[in-house]
């Protein structure tokens, strides 16, 4: 497992220019995500990648000679799928006119669902981040951006938030929900508490969020 930081130039990918090589590179990225989902970083080998994508090693070495750069390209490809499913957080029409408790509950549900949908990819990435400085750095940047988006959404009901500093409370709410999702995804539903199904897990988090922000329970 990699632990050494690389120079930025070492991690650059030479993007393909021709249609044929772009299609091959797309297969490589899709294959890489599948390998990570199925077997984690340990399954990510040049041989496995070539076999899965049905390309010769040259298709990889034309892009870079660094395996870690290849992995990070695959990481970005996988994260782009996660980011695409974060779009509902940024859709104002989706949240327009919602009562405060409903909005908070829906936001928490959206976040837990995001983790469930992408658990196969996120689990190995989360476990790897402790030993891979570049994955940790990129992951932190992505999480901070999501925290900003989630916080801005909750602040649509700032007039109902009872904390004297609504933005601080909204950010802490994100941190609480996000951390619970990370533990559940990386280590299993029974790691920190008795195992519960996804809906129960989400309901507990939504109740915690509503009580923390509104000093009440949903529907009270």
Protein backbone atom coordinates (compact mmCIF):
# COMPACT_ATOMS: atom_id res chain seq x y z
CA UNK A 1 0.00 0.00 0.00
CA UNK A 2 1.50 3.38 -1.01
CA UNK A 3 2.60 5.77 1.72
CA UNK A 4 5.04 8.02 -0.15
CA UNK A 5 4.02 11.41 -1.47
CA UNK A 6 4.70 12.02 -5.15
CA UNK A 7 5.75 15.16 -6.95
CA UNK A 8 2.79 16.68 -8.77
CA UNK A 9 4.41 16.09 -12.17
CA UNK A 10 4.65 12.36 -11.39
CA UNK A 11 0.87 12.17 -11.09
CA UNK A 12 -0.02 13.86 -14.36
CA UNK A 13 -1.90 11.89 -17.00
CA UNK A 14 -1.25 12.42 -20.69
CA UNK A 15 -4.79 12.70 -22.00
CA UNK A 16 -5.58 10.74 -25.19
CA UNK A 17 -6.27 12.81 -28.31
CA UNK A 18 -7.68 10.34 -30.82
CA UNK A 19 -11.18 8.90 -30.60
CA UNK A 20 -9.90 5.32 -30.51
CA UNK A 21 -7.50 6.00 -27.66
CA UNK A 22 -10.14 8.02 -25.79
CA UNK A 23 -12.49 5.03 -25.92
CA UNK A 24 -9.72 2.75 -24.68
CA UNK A 25 -8.90 5.15 -21.85
CA UNK A 26 -12.57 5.31 -20.85
CA UNK A 27 -12.57 1.51 -20.62
CA UNK A 28 -9.45 1.67 -18.45
CA UNK A 29 -11.08 4.12 -16.04
CA UNK A 30 -14.30 2.10 -15.81
CA UNK A 31 -12.31 -1.10 -15.33
CA UNK A 32 -10.20 0.51 -12.62
CA UNK A 33 -13.25 1.59 -10.65
CA UNK A 34 -14.69 -1.93 -10.93
CA UNK A 35 -11.44 -3.46 -9.66
CA UNK A 36 -11.34 -1.11 -6.68
CA UNK A 37 -14.98 -1.83 -5.87
CA UNK A 38 -14.44 -5.58 -6.03
CA UNK A 39 -11.07 -5.93 -4.33
CA UNK A 40 -9.78 -2.59 -3.06
CA UNK A 41 -6.36 -1.15 -3.82
CA UNK A 42 -4.75 -4.59 -3.65
CA UNK A 43 -6.77 -5.68 -6.69
CA UNK A 44 -5.57 -2.71 -8.70
CA UNK A 45 -2.72 -4.17 -10.75
CA UNK A 46 -1.53 -3.41 -14.27
CA UNK A 47 -2.26 -6.98 -15.37
CA UNK A 48 -5.78 -6.95 -13.93
CA UNK A 49 -6.48 -3.52 -15.39
CA UNK A 50 -5.36 -4.56 -18.88
CA UNK A 51 -7.38 -7.76 -18.75
CA UNK A 52 -10.51 -6.04 -17.46
CA UNK A 53 -10.32 -3.15 -19.95
CA UNK A 54 -9.17 -5.40 -22.82
CA UNK A 55 -6.19 -3.19 -23.62
CA UNK A 56 -2.47 -3.81 -24.01
CA UNK A 57 -0.09 -2.43 -21.35
CA UNK A 58 0.98 0.18 -23.90
CA UNK A 59 -2.46 1.81 -23.52
CA UNK A 60 -1.55 2.51 -19.90
CA UNK A 61 2.10 3.45 -20.37
CA UNK A 62 1.13 5.92 -23.10
CA UNK A 63 -0.77 7.82 -20.41
CA UNK A 64 1.86 7.53 -17.64
CA UNK A 65 4.61 5.24 -16.37
CA UNK A 66 3.46 5.64 -12.76
CA UNK A 67 0.99 3.13 -11.31
CA UNK A 68 -0.03 5.58 -8.59
CA UNK A 69 -0.94 8.17 -11.22
CA UNK A 70 -3.13 5.56 -12.89
CA UNK A 71 -4.81 4.78 -9.60
CA UNK A 72 -5.46 8.46 -8.90
CA UNK A 73 -6.99 8.88 -12.35
CA UNK A 74 -9.30 5.99 -11.52
CA UNK A 75 -9.99 7.54 -8.12
CA UNK A 76 -11.03 10.82 -9.75
CA UNK A 77 -13.25 8.91 -12.18
CA UNK A 78 -14.99 7.16 -9.30
CA UNK A 79 -15.34 10.34 -7.28
CA UNK A 80 -16.86 12.11 -10.29
CA UNK A 81 -19.71 9.60 -10.12
CA UNK A 82 -20.23 10.42 -6.45
CA UNK A 83 -20.14 14.14 -7.18
CA UNK A 84 -22.72 13.77 -9.95
CA UNK A 85 -25.12 12.27 -7.40
CA UNK A 86 -24.56 15.25 -5.09
CA UNK A 87 -26.41 17.47 -7.55
CA UNK A 88 -29.74 17.30 -5.66
CA UNK A 89 -28.11 19.24 -2.82
CA UNK A 90 -27.55 22.10 -5.26
CA UNK A 91 -31.04 22.14 -6.78
CA UNK A 92 -32.97 24.98 -5.11
CA UNK A 93 -36.31 23.89 -6.58
CA UNK A 94 -36.05 20.55 -4.78
CA UNK A 95 -36.02 22.22 -1.36
CA UNK A 96 -38.22 25.25 -2.01
CA UNK A 97 -40.90 25.79 0.63
CA UNK A 98 -40.04 22.77 2.78
CA UNK A 99 -40.71 23.12 6.52
CA UNK A 100 -37.49 23.10 8.53
CA UNK A 101 -37.80 19.59 9.95
CA UNK A 102 -38.68 18.14 6.54
CA UNK A 103 -35.77 19.86 4.86
CA UNK A 104 -33.27 18.67 7.46
CA UNK A 105 -34.63 15.12 7.33
CA UNK A 106 -34.54 15.11 3.53
CA UNK A 107 -30.96 16.47 3.48
CA UNK A 108 -29.79 13.79 5.92
CA UNK A 109 -31.57 11.13 3.87
CA UNK A 110 -29.92 12.37 0.69
CA UNK A 111 -26.49 12.11 2.31
CA UNK A 112 -26.97 8.63 3.75
CA UNK A 113 -28.37 7.47 0.41
CA UNK A 114 -25.30 8.85 -1.36
CA UNK A 115 -23.07 6.71 0.82
CA UNK A 116 -25.23 3.62 0.33
CA UNK A 117 -25.30 4.01 -3.45
CA UNK A 118 -21.52 4.36 -3.69
CA UNK A 119 -20.48 2.15 -0.77
CA UNK A 120 -18.62 -0.33 -2.98
CA UNK A 121 -16.25 2.41 -4.14
CA UNK A 122 -16.17 4.57 -1.02
CA UNK A 123 -15.30 1.77 1.40
CA UNK A 124 -11.88 0.90 -0.11
CA UNK A 125 -11.14 4.57 -0.72
CA UNK A 126 -11.90 5.48 2.89
CA UNK A 127 -9.75 2.65 4.18
CA UNK A 128 -6.91 3.60 1.84
CA UNK A 129 -6.90 7.30 2.73
CA UNK A 130 -5.16 6.67 6.05
CA UNK A 131 -2.10 5.32 4.24
CA UNK A 132 -2.21 7.32 1.01
CA UNK A 133 -1.48 11.05 1.51
CA UNK A 134 -2.69 12.10 -1.95
CA UNK A 135 -5.98 10.25 -1.64
CA UNK A 136 -6.41 11.86 1.78
CA UNK A 137 -5.66 15.32 0.38
CA UNK A 138 -8.08 14.96 -2.51
CA UNK A 139 -10.72 13.38 -0.33
CA UNK A 140 -10.48 16.19 2.19
CA UNK A 141 -11.00 18.78 -0.56
CA UNK A 142 -14.06 16.93 -1.83
CA UNK A 143 -15.54 16.61 1.66
CA UNK A 144 -14.99 20.29 2.41
CA UNK A 145 -16.83 21.23 -0.78
CA UNK A 146 -19.71 18.92 0.14
CA UNK A 147 -19.76 20.38 3.65
CA UNK A 148 -20.15 23.87 2.16
CA UNK A 149 -23.03 22.68 -0.03
CA UNK A 150 -24.79 20.83 2.79
CA UNK A 151 -24.37 23.76 5.16
CA UNK A 152 -25.77 26.23 2.63
CA UNK A 153 -28.79 23.98 2.18
CA UNK A 154 -29.51 23.82 5.91
CA UNK A 155 -29.16 27.58 6.18
CA UNK A 156 -32.27 27.92 4.04
CA UNK A 157 -34.06 27.45 7.36
CA UNK A 158 -31.62 29.46 9.48
CA UNK A 159 -34.51 31.37 11.08
CA UNK A 160 -35.63 28.09 12.68
CA UNK A 161 -32.21 27.04 13.93
CA UNK A 162 -32.09 27.68 17.66
CA UNK A 163 -28.29 27.70 18.00
CA UNK A 164 -26.89 31.26 18.43
CA UNK A 165 -24.51 30.58 15.53
CA UNK A 166 -26.59 28.86 12.82
CA UNK A 167 -23.75 28.32 10.35
CA UNK A 168 -21.56 26.68 12.98
CA UNK A 169 -24.47 24.46 14.01
CA UNK A 170 -25.20 23.50 10.39
CA UNK A 171 -21.56 22.58 9.77
CA UNK A 172 -21.44 20.50 12.91
CA UNK A 173 -24.61 18.77 11.81
CA UNK A 174 -22.89 17.82 8.54
CA UNK A 175 -19.83 16.60 10.43
CA UNK A 176 -21.96 14.39 12.68
CA UNK A 177 -23.97 12.83 9.85
CA UNK A 178 -20.96 12.48 7.56
CA UNK A 179 -18.84 10.85 10.27
CA UNK A 180 -21.55 8.32 11.06
CA UNK A 181 -21.82 7.46 7.35
CA UNK A 182 -18.05 7.04 7.07
CA UNK A 183 -17.88 4.62 10.01
CA UNK A 184 -20.85 2.60 8.73
CA UNK A 185 -19.48 2.46 5.18
CA UNK A 186 -15.88 1.69 6.04
CA UNK A 187 -16.37 -0.71 8.94
CA UNK A 188 -19.91 -2.04 8.78
CA UNK A 189 -23.29 -1.31 10.34
CA UNK A 190 -22.38 -2.97 13.65
CA UNK A 191 -18.99 -1.29 14.22
CA UNK A 192 -20.10 1.51 16.54
CA UNK A 193 -23.64 0.46 17.50
CA UNK A 194 -25.97 -2.48 17.22
CA UNK A 195 -26.56 -3.19 13.53
CA UNK A 196 -29.68 -1.55 12.06
CA UNK A 197 -31.00 -1.34 8.52
CA UNK A 198 -30.41 1.70 6.33
CA UNK A 199 -33.82 3.29 6.95
CA UNK A 200 -33.49 3.01 10.72
CA UNK A 201 -29.95 4.38 10.60
CA UNK A 202 -31.16 7.33 8.55
CA UNK A 203 -34.13 7.99 10.83
CA UNK A 204 -31.88 8.07 13.90
CA UNK A 205 -29.52 10.54 12.24
CA UNK A 206 -32.39 12.73 11.05
CA UNK A 207 -33.81 12.81 14.57
CA UNK A 208 -30.40 13.79 15.97
CA UNK A 209 -30.01 16.52 13.34
CA UNK A 210 -33.47 17.99 13.91
CA UNK A 211 -33.09 18.01 17.67
CA UNK A 212 -29.64 19.53 17.42
CA UNK A 213 -30.67 22.30 15.05
CA UNK A 214 -34.28 22.93 16.02
CA UNK A 215 -34.27 21.73 19.64
CA UNK A 216 -37.23 19.55 18.69
CA UNK A 217 -38.08 16.35 16.89
CA UNK A 218 -39.42 16.01 13.32
CA UNK A 219 -43.13 16.72 13.21
CA UNK A 220 -43.26 17.99 16.77
